[in-house]
Amino acid sequence: MFGFSFDNVQRSYKTQYRCFSVSMLQGNCRQDVERGGKIIMPPSALDTLTRMNIMYPMLFKLTNVKEHRETHCGVLEFVADEGKVYLPYWMMQNLLLQEGDLLQLESTSLSVATFSKFQPQSVDFLDISNPKAVLENILRGFACLTRGDMIAIKYNDKIYELKVLETKPADAVSIIECDMSVDFTAPVGYVEPQRIKPQDPEPESMQVDDTDYIDESKFMAFQGSGNRLDGKTKNLDSKPVSLQPRIYKRGIPNYDYKQGTITFIRTAKPTTNPDQNEDQTDNFEAFTGEGNRLRKKTVRNK
């Protein structure tokens, strides 16, 4: 008996197509293609790929031979015209392709992604409240990432461009059914806000008494003395009140004033002779006077 063994040798699918943007596809514009990283291929490519021993999911390497630019992508559908492939517009920009240029397409296999790092190309990306959640939702339409690519995501009717700075464990990775960590770097044109250093506390400015600047030559009200109806007199320490608004005389300016500070004017004055007040306090004795009764007692004779 003769034994035969057939080795399952993986074949590589390699061909060239005329590339076009999704807007050139017949029928309605496929927005789902523009928002992802997958292409549309002709039906003949599906027939050839199913008869070949290739790995799934189907991933392809796209190369612009003239410009020496390459990237990686997945396939969304096989409904394109024969000899044509339709790409997202941002992918054609990365490959420096024009409508109808030749594109080399080759099947490949990539490692599963574990880490990726992106750089937004505009500071407007910081307006998104949760950028990681938005990016996670957008990347569901992608099959792989290539280092150096400039991907475009659409959020709230606005397109944001992100540059793929780093991917691990290789420069091109598959992101289908993977647990990938995502990190962002500062956007292009972002300026770190400068922190204001706390200033040292300033020394207290000299106290100013506003009574030194009042012009007392003007008319002052309530300067006379008053009389009581019962004839009694009472010492009242009342100060005259000016009927006109206070007019401050020009005095010595505060040369220590600094912008942003407030000077509080104190009206209290220290006593002129503190020693005299201390002597009066020491000689004072409480309850040393004589008392008088309002009603005098009368003594009755027995």
Short mmCIF file of C-alpha atoms in Angstrom, two decimals:
data_model
loop_
_atom_site.label_atom_id
_atom_site.label_comp_id
_atom_site.label_asym_id
_atom_site.label_seq_id
_atom_site.Cartn_x
_atom_site.Cartn_y
_atom_site.Cartn_z
CA MET A 1 0.00 0.00 0.00
CA PHE A 2 1.11 3.46 -0.66
CA GLY A 3 0.49 6.25 1.78
CA PHE A 4 -0.06 9.79 0.62
CA SER A 5 0.13 12.86 2.80
CA PHE A 6 -1.02 16.27 1.70
CA ASP A 7 0.40 19.26 3.53
CA ASN A 8 -1.94 22.15 3.98
CA VAL A 9 0.25 24.85 2.54
CA GLN A 10 -1.12 28.33 2.94
CA ARG A 11 -1.29 30.25 -0.28
CA SER A 12 -0.99 34.00 -0.65
CA TYR A 13 -3.57 35.95 -2.59
CA LYS A 14 -1.84 38.73 -4.51
CA THR A 15 -3.28 40.83 -7.31
CA GLN A 16 -3.81 44.38 -8.56
CA TYR A 17 -7.02 46.40 -8.83
CA ARG A 18 -8.14 49.84 -9.88
CA CYS A 19 -9.00 51.68 -6.68
CA PHE A 20 -11.84 54.17 -6.23
CA SER A 21 -13.36 56.00 -3.29
CA VAL A 22 -16.67 54.83 -1.85
CA SER A 23 -18.44 57.86 -3.32
CA MET A 24 -17.87 56.35 -6.78
CA LEU A 25 -19.79 53.20 -5.87
CA GLN A 26 -23.08 52.79 -7.69
CA GLY A 27 -26.22 53.32 -5.65
CA ASN A 28 -26.44 55.07 -2.30
CA CYS A 29 -23.28 56.35 -0.63
CA ARG A 30 -22.00 53.80 1.86
CA GLN A 31 -21.36 55.79 5.00
CA ASP A 32 -20.51 52.61 6.92
CA VAL A 33 -17.46 52.14 4.68
CA GLU A 34 -16.28 55.71 5.18
CA ARG A 35 -16.48 55.34 8.96
CA GLY A 36 -14.39 52.18 9.10
CA GLY A 37 -11.24 50.51 7.86
CA LYS A 38 -12.66 47.91 5.48
CA ILE A 39 -12.87 47.78 1.68
CA ILE A 40 -15.28 46.40 -0.92
CA MET A 41 -13.89 43.81 -3.35
CA PRO A 42 -15.31 42.11 -6.49
CA PRO A 43 -17.13 38.71 -6.32
CA SER A 44 -14.33 36.96 -8.21
CA ALA A 45 -11.98 37.66 -5.29
CA LEU A 46 -14.35 35.80 -2.92
CA ASP A 47 -14.46 32.80 -5.28
CA THR A 48 -10.66 32.65 -5.39
CA LEU A 49 -10.20 33.15 -1.65
CA THR A 50 -12.65 30.41 -0.66
CA ARG A 51 -10.69 27.88 -2.76
CA MET A 52 -7.45 28.86 -1.06
CA ASN A 53 -6.24 27.86 2.38
CA ILE A 54 -6.09 31.31 4.01
CA MET A 55 -6.53 32.37 7.58
CA TYR A 56 -9.67 34.05 8.83
CA PRO A 57 -10.61 36.81 9.35
CA MET A 58 -9.52 37.96 5.91
CA LEU A 59 -6.92 40.71 6.23
CA PHE A 60 -5.11 42.38 3.36
CA LYS A 61 -2.03 44.47 2.82
CA LEU A 62 -2.54 47.41 0.46
CA THR A 63 0.51 48.85 -1.29
CA ASN A 64 0.99 51.84 -3.54
CA VAL A 65 4.07 50.68 -5.43
CA LYS A 66 4.80 54.08 -7.00
CA GLU A 67 4.80 56.02 -3.71
CA HIS A 68 6.06 53.16 -1.49
CA ARG A 69 3.12 53.56 0.86
CA GLU A 70 1.31 50.67 2.49
CA THR A 71 -1.43 49.98 5.01
CA HIS A 72 -3.65 47.11 6.15
CA CYS A 73 -7.40 46.59 6.06
CA GLY A 74 -10.23 44.09 6.18
CA VAL A 75 -13.00 43.36 3.69
CA LEU A 76 -16.64 44.34 4.20
CA GLU A 77 -18.41 42.99 1.10
CA PHE A 78 -17.71 41.44 -2.31
CA VAL A 79 -20.07 43.51 -4.46
CA ALA A 80 -17.64 45.71 -6.42
CA ASP A 81 -17.30 45.69 -10.19
CA GLU A 82 -14.73 43.30 -11.59
CA GLY A 83 -11.23 44.72 -11.52
CA LYS A 84 -12.14 47.43 -9.00
CA VAL A 85 -11.94 47.92 -5.26
CA TYR A 86 -13.56 50.69 -3.24
CA LEU A 87 -11.71 52.25 -0.30
CA PRO A 88 -12.56 54.82 2.37
CA TYR A 89 -11.36 58.26 1.35
CA TRP A 90 -9.03 58.62 4.35
CA MET A 91 -7.30 55.37 3.34
CA MET A 92 -6.71 56.65 -0.19
CA GLN A 93 -5.16 59.79 1.30
CA ASN A 94 -2.74 57.71 3.39
CA LEU A 95 -1.68 55.75 0.30
CA LEU A 96 -1.47 58.91 -1.87
CA LEU A 97 -3.88 57.38 -4.40
CA GLN A 98 -6.06 59.09 -6.99
CA GLU A 99 -9.26 57.78 -8.53
CA GLY A 100 -8.46 54.86 -10.84
CA ASP A 101 -4.84 54.30 -9.72
CA LEU A 102 -3.43 50.79 -9.53
CA LEU A 103 -3.36 49.23 -6.09
CA GLN A 104 -1.57 46.06 -5.10
CA LEU A 105 -3.59 43.85 -2.76
CA GLU A 106 -2.12 40.89 -0.87
CA SER A 107 -3.63 38.63 1.81
CA THR A 108 -1.82 38.57 5.15
CA SER A 109 -2.12 37.58 8.80
CA LEU A 110 -1.52 39.94 11.70
CA SER A 111 -0.93 39.62 15.43
CA VAL A 112 -3.72 40.48 17.84
CA ALA A 113 -3.37 43.99 19.24
CA THR A 114 -2.62 44.61 22.91
CA PHE A 115 -1.85 48.35 22.90
CA SER A 116 -2.28 51.37 20.64
CA LYS A 117 -1.50 55.06 21.01
CA PHE A 118 -3.15 57.91 19.10
CA GLN A 119 -2.46 61.60 18.58
CA PRO A 120 -5.38 63.91 17.69
CA GLN A 121 -4.57 66.37 14.93
CA SER A 122 -6.69 69.16 16.41
CA VAL A 123 -7.32 70.55 19.88
CA ASP A 124 -11.06 70.30 19.14
CA PHE A 125 -10.78 66.62 20.05
CA LEU A 126 -10.52 67.71 23.71
CA ASP A 127 -14.15 68.89 23.58
CA ILE A 128 -15.31 65.25 23.52
CA SER A 129 -16.33 64.32 27.06
CA ASN A 130 -15.33 60.64 26.83
CA PRO A 131 -12.88 60.16 23.92
CA LYS A 132 -12.01 56.54 24.80
CA ALA A 133 -15.64 55.46 24.61
CA VAL A 134 -16.10 57.29 21.30
CA LEU A 135 -12.97 55.70 19.85
CA GLU A 136 -14.01 52.24 21.05
CA ASN A 137 -17.33 52.61 19.26
CA ILE A 138 -15.69 53.84 16.05
CA LEU A 139 -13.03 51.09 15.97
CA ARG A 140 -15.73 48.44 15.69
CA GLY A 141 -15.77 49.22 11.97
CA PHE A 142 -12.02 48.59 11.68
CA ALA A 143 -10.27 45.26 11.21
CA CYS A 144 -6.66 46.31 11.82
CA LEU A 145 -4.38 49.26 12.60
CA THR A 146 -1.07 50.23 11.01
CA ARG A 147 1.54 52.41 12.62
CA GLY A 148 1.77 55.81 10.93
CA ASP A 149 -1.77 55.77 9.49
CA MET A 150 -4.01 58.80 9.79
CA ILE A 151 -7.50 57.51 10.51
CA ALA A 152 -10.62 59.67 10.41
CA ILE A 153 -13.54 59.30 12.81
CA LYS A 154 -16.88 61.10 12.63
CA TYR A 155 -18.58 62.24 15.82
CA ASN A 156 -21.47 64.73 16.13
CA ASP A 157 -21.30 65.57 12.40
CA LYS A 158 -17.63 66.51 12.73
CA ILE A 159 -14.60 64.62 11.43
CA TYR A 160 -11.58 64.17 13.72
CA GLU A 161 -8.24 62.88 12.46
CA LEU A 162 -6.11 60.62 14.66
CA LYS A 163 -2.58 59.50 13.90
CA VAL A 164 -1.59 55.99 14.97
CA LEU A 165 1.68 56.59 16.82
CA GLU A 166 2.28 53.14 18.25
CA THR A 167 0.85 49.63 18.09
CA LYS A 168 1.88 46.51 20.00
CA PRO A 169 3.08 43.82 19.56
CA ALA A 170 3.87 44.81 15.93
CA ASP A 171 3.65 47.79 13.60
CA ALA A 172 0.46 46.32 12.09
CA VAL A 173 -2.06 44.53 14.32
CA SER A 174 -5.52 43.01 14.14
CA ILE A 175 -8.17 44.54 16.41
CA ILE A 176 -10.97 42.00 15.83
CA GLU A 177 -12.17 40.48 19.11
CA CYS A 178 -9.23 41.69 21.18
CA ASP A 179 -8.60 43.35 24.54
CA MET A 180 -6.57 46.41 23.57
CA SER A 181 -5.38 49.25 25.80
CA VAL A 182 -5.75 52.73 24.30
CA ASP A 183 -3.74 55.84 25.13
CA PHE A 184 -3.74 59.41 23.82
CA THR A 185 -0.98 61.98 23.56
CA ALA A 186 -1.35 65.75 23.46
CA PRO A 187 -3.10 67.03 20.31
CA VAL A 188 -1.19 68.94 17.67
CA GLY A 189 -1.06 72.62 18.63
CA TYR A 190 -1.95 72.03 22.28
CA VAL A 191 -0.27 74.42 24.74
CA GLU A 192 -0.02 73.47 28.40
CA PRO A 193 -1.64 76.16 30.57
CA GLN A 194 0.82 78.00 32.79
CA ARG A 195 0.35 77.65 36.50
CA ILE A 196 0.27 80.88 38.50
CA LYS A 197 2.71 80.82 41.41
CA PRO A 198 1.28 82.01 44.74
CA GLN A 199 2.57 85.45 45.69
CA ASP A 200 4.18 86.18 49.03
CA PRO A 201 1.94 88.00 51.51
CA GLU A 202 2.53 91.74 51.39
CA PRO A 203 3.27 93.73 54.57
CA GLU A 204 0.41 95.73 56.03
CA SER A 205 0.30 99.31 54.83
CA MET A 206 0.41 102.17 57.30
CA GLN A 207 -2.88 103.12 58.94
CA VAL A 208 -4.45 106.42 57.95
CA ASP A 209 -6.92 108.41 60.05
CA ASP A 210 -9.55 110.05 57.86
CA THR A 211 -10.19 112.82 60.42
CA ASP A 212 -6.84 114.33 59.50
CA TYR A 213 -8.15 115.07 56.02
CA ILE A 214 -11.55 116.61 56.96
CA ASP A 215 -11.94 120.33 56.35
CA GLU A 216 -13.52 121.63 59.62
CA SER A 217 -13.86 125.22 58.32
CA LYS A 218 -17.23 124.33 56.75
CA PHE A 219 -20.53 124.64 58.60
CA MET A 220 -21.06 121.88 61.17
CA ALA A 221 -24.57 121.18 62.47
CA PHE A 222 -25.62 120.68 66.11
CA GLN A 223 -22.74 122.65 67.63
CA GLY A 224 -24.86 124.49 70.24
CA SER A 225 -26.00 123.41 73.71
CA GLY A 226 -29.45 122.15 74.55
CA ASN A 227 -31.85 122.82 77.50
CA ARG A 228 -34.13 120.32 79.21
CA LEU A 229 -37.74 121.13 80.09
CA ASP A 230 -37.29 119.93 83.67
CA GLY A 231 -34.33 122.28 84.21
CA LYS A 232 -31.85 119.53 84.76
CA THR A 233 -28.58 119.51 82.93
CA LYS A 234 -26.87 116.48 81.50
CA ASN A 235 -23.44 116.24 80.03
CA LEU A 236 -23.74 114.96 76.53
CA ASP A 237 -20.65 114.27 74.55
CA SER A 238 -22.12 114.96 71.11
CA LYS A 239 -20.09 115.70 68.06
CA PRO A 240 -21.22 118.16 65.40
CA VAL A 241 -22.42 116.68 62.16
CA SER A 242 -21.64 118.32 58.87
CA LEU A 243 -24.56 118.95 56.52
CA GLN A 244 -22.26 118.81 53.55
CA PRO A 245 -20.44 115.72 52.38
CA ARG A 246 -16.99 115.31 53.80
CA ILE A 247 -14.31 117.06 51.85
CA TYR A 248 -10.92 115.53 52.31
CA LYS A 249 -7.94 117.76 52.23
CA ARG A 250 -4.97 116.77 50.20
CA GLY A 251 -2.47 115.08 52.45
CA ILE A 252 0.52 112.82 52.20
CA PRO A 253 -0.10 110.13 49.57
CA ASN A 254 0.39 106.48 50.39
CA TYR A 255 3.59 105.70 48.56
CA ASP A 256 3.41 102.04 49.64
CA TYR A 257 0.15 101.44 47.76
CA LYS A 258 0.20 98.51 45.37
CA GLN A 259 -2.38 97.68 42.76
CA GLY A 260 -4.77 94.99 43.95
CA THR A 261 -4.57 95.87 47.66
CA ILE A 262 -7.14 97.51 49.94
CA THR A 263 -6.23 100.04 52.64
CA PHE A 264 -8.46 100.03 55.71
CA ILE A 265 -8.67 103.49 57.41
CA ARG A 266 -8.75 103.32 61.19
CA THR A 267 -10.39 106.19 63.11
CA ALA A 268 -9.31 105.19 66.61
CA LYS A 269 -6.49 107.26 68.10
CA PRO A 270 -4.22 106.27 70.95
CA THR A 271 -4.45 108.19 74.24
CA THR A 272 -2.15 111.17 74.62
CA ASN A 273 -0.97 110.44 78.15
CA PRO A 274 -1.31 106.78 79.07
CA ASP A 275 0.55 107.24 82.40
CA GLN A 276 -2.12 109.63 83.71
CA ASN A 277 -4.89 107.14 83.02
CA GLU A 278 -2.97 104.45 84.88
CA ASP A 279 -2.66 106.73 87.98
CA GLN A 280 -6.40 107.46 87.96
CA THR A 281 -7.16 103.79 87.74
CA ASP A 282 -4.87 102.91 90.65
CA ASN A 283 -6.43 105.59 93.00
CA PHE A 284 -10.01 104.70 92.18
CA GLU A 285 -12.03 103.05 95.00
CA ALA A 286 -15.53 101.83 94.48
CA PHE A 287 -18.51 102.52 96.81
CA THR A 288 -16.74 105.19 98.96
CA GLY A 289 -19.49 107.84 98.82
CA GLU A 290 -22.43 108.47 101.15
CA GLY A 291 -25.88 107.18 100.39
CA ASN A 292 -29.23 108.97 100.76
CA ARG A 293 -32.65 107.51 101.24
CA LEU A 294 -35.62 108.79 99.30
CA ARG A 295 -37.96 108.41 102.30
CA LYS A 296 -36.76 109.37 105.79
CA LYS A 297 -37.88 107.34 108.78
CA THR A 298 -39.76 109.18 111.59
CA VAL A 299 -39.36 108.20 115.25
CA ARG A 300 -42.63 108.01 117.18
CA ASN A 301 -42.74 109.11 120.90
CA LYS A 302 -44.24 106.62 123.28
#
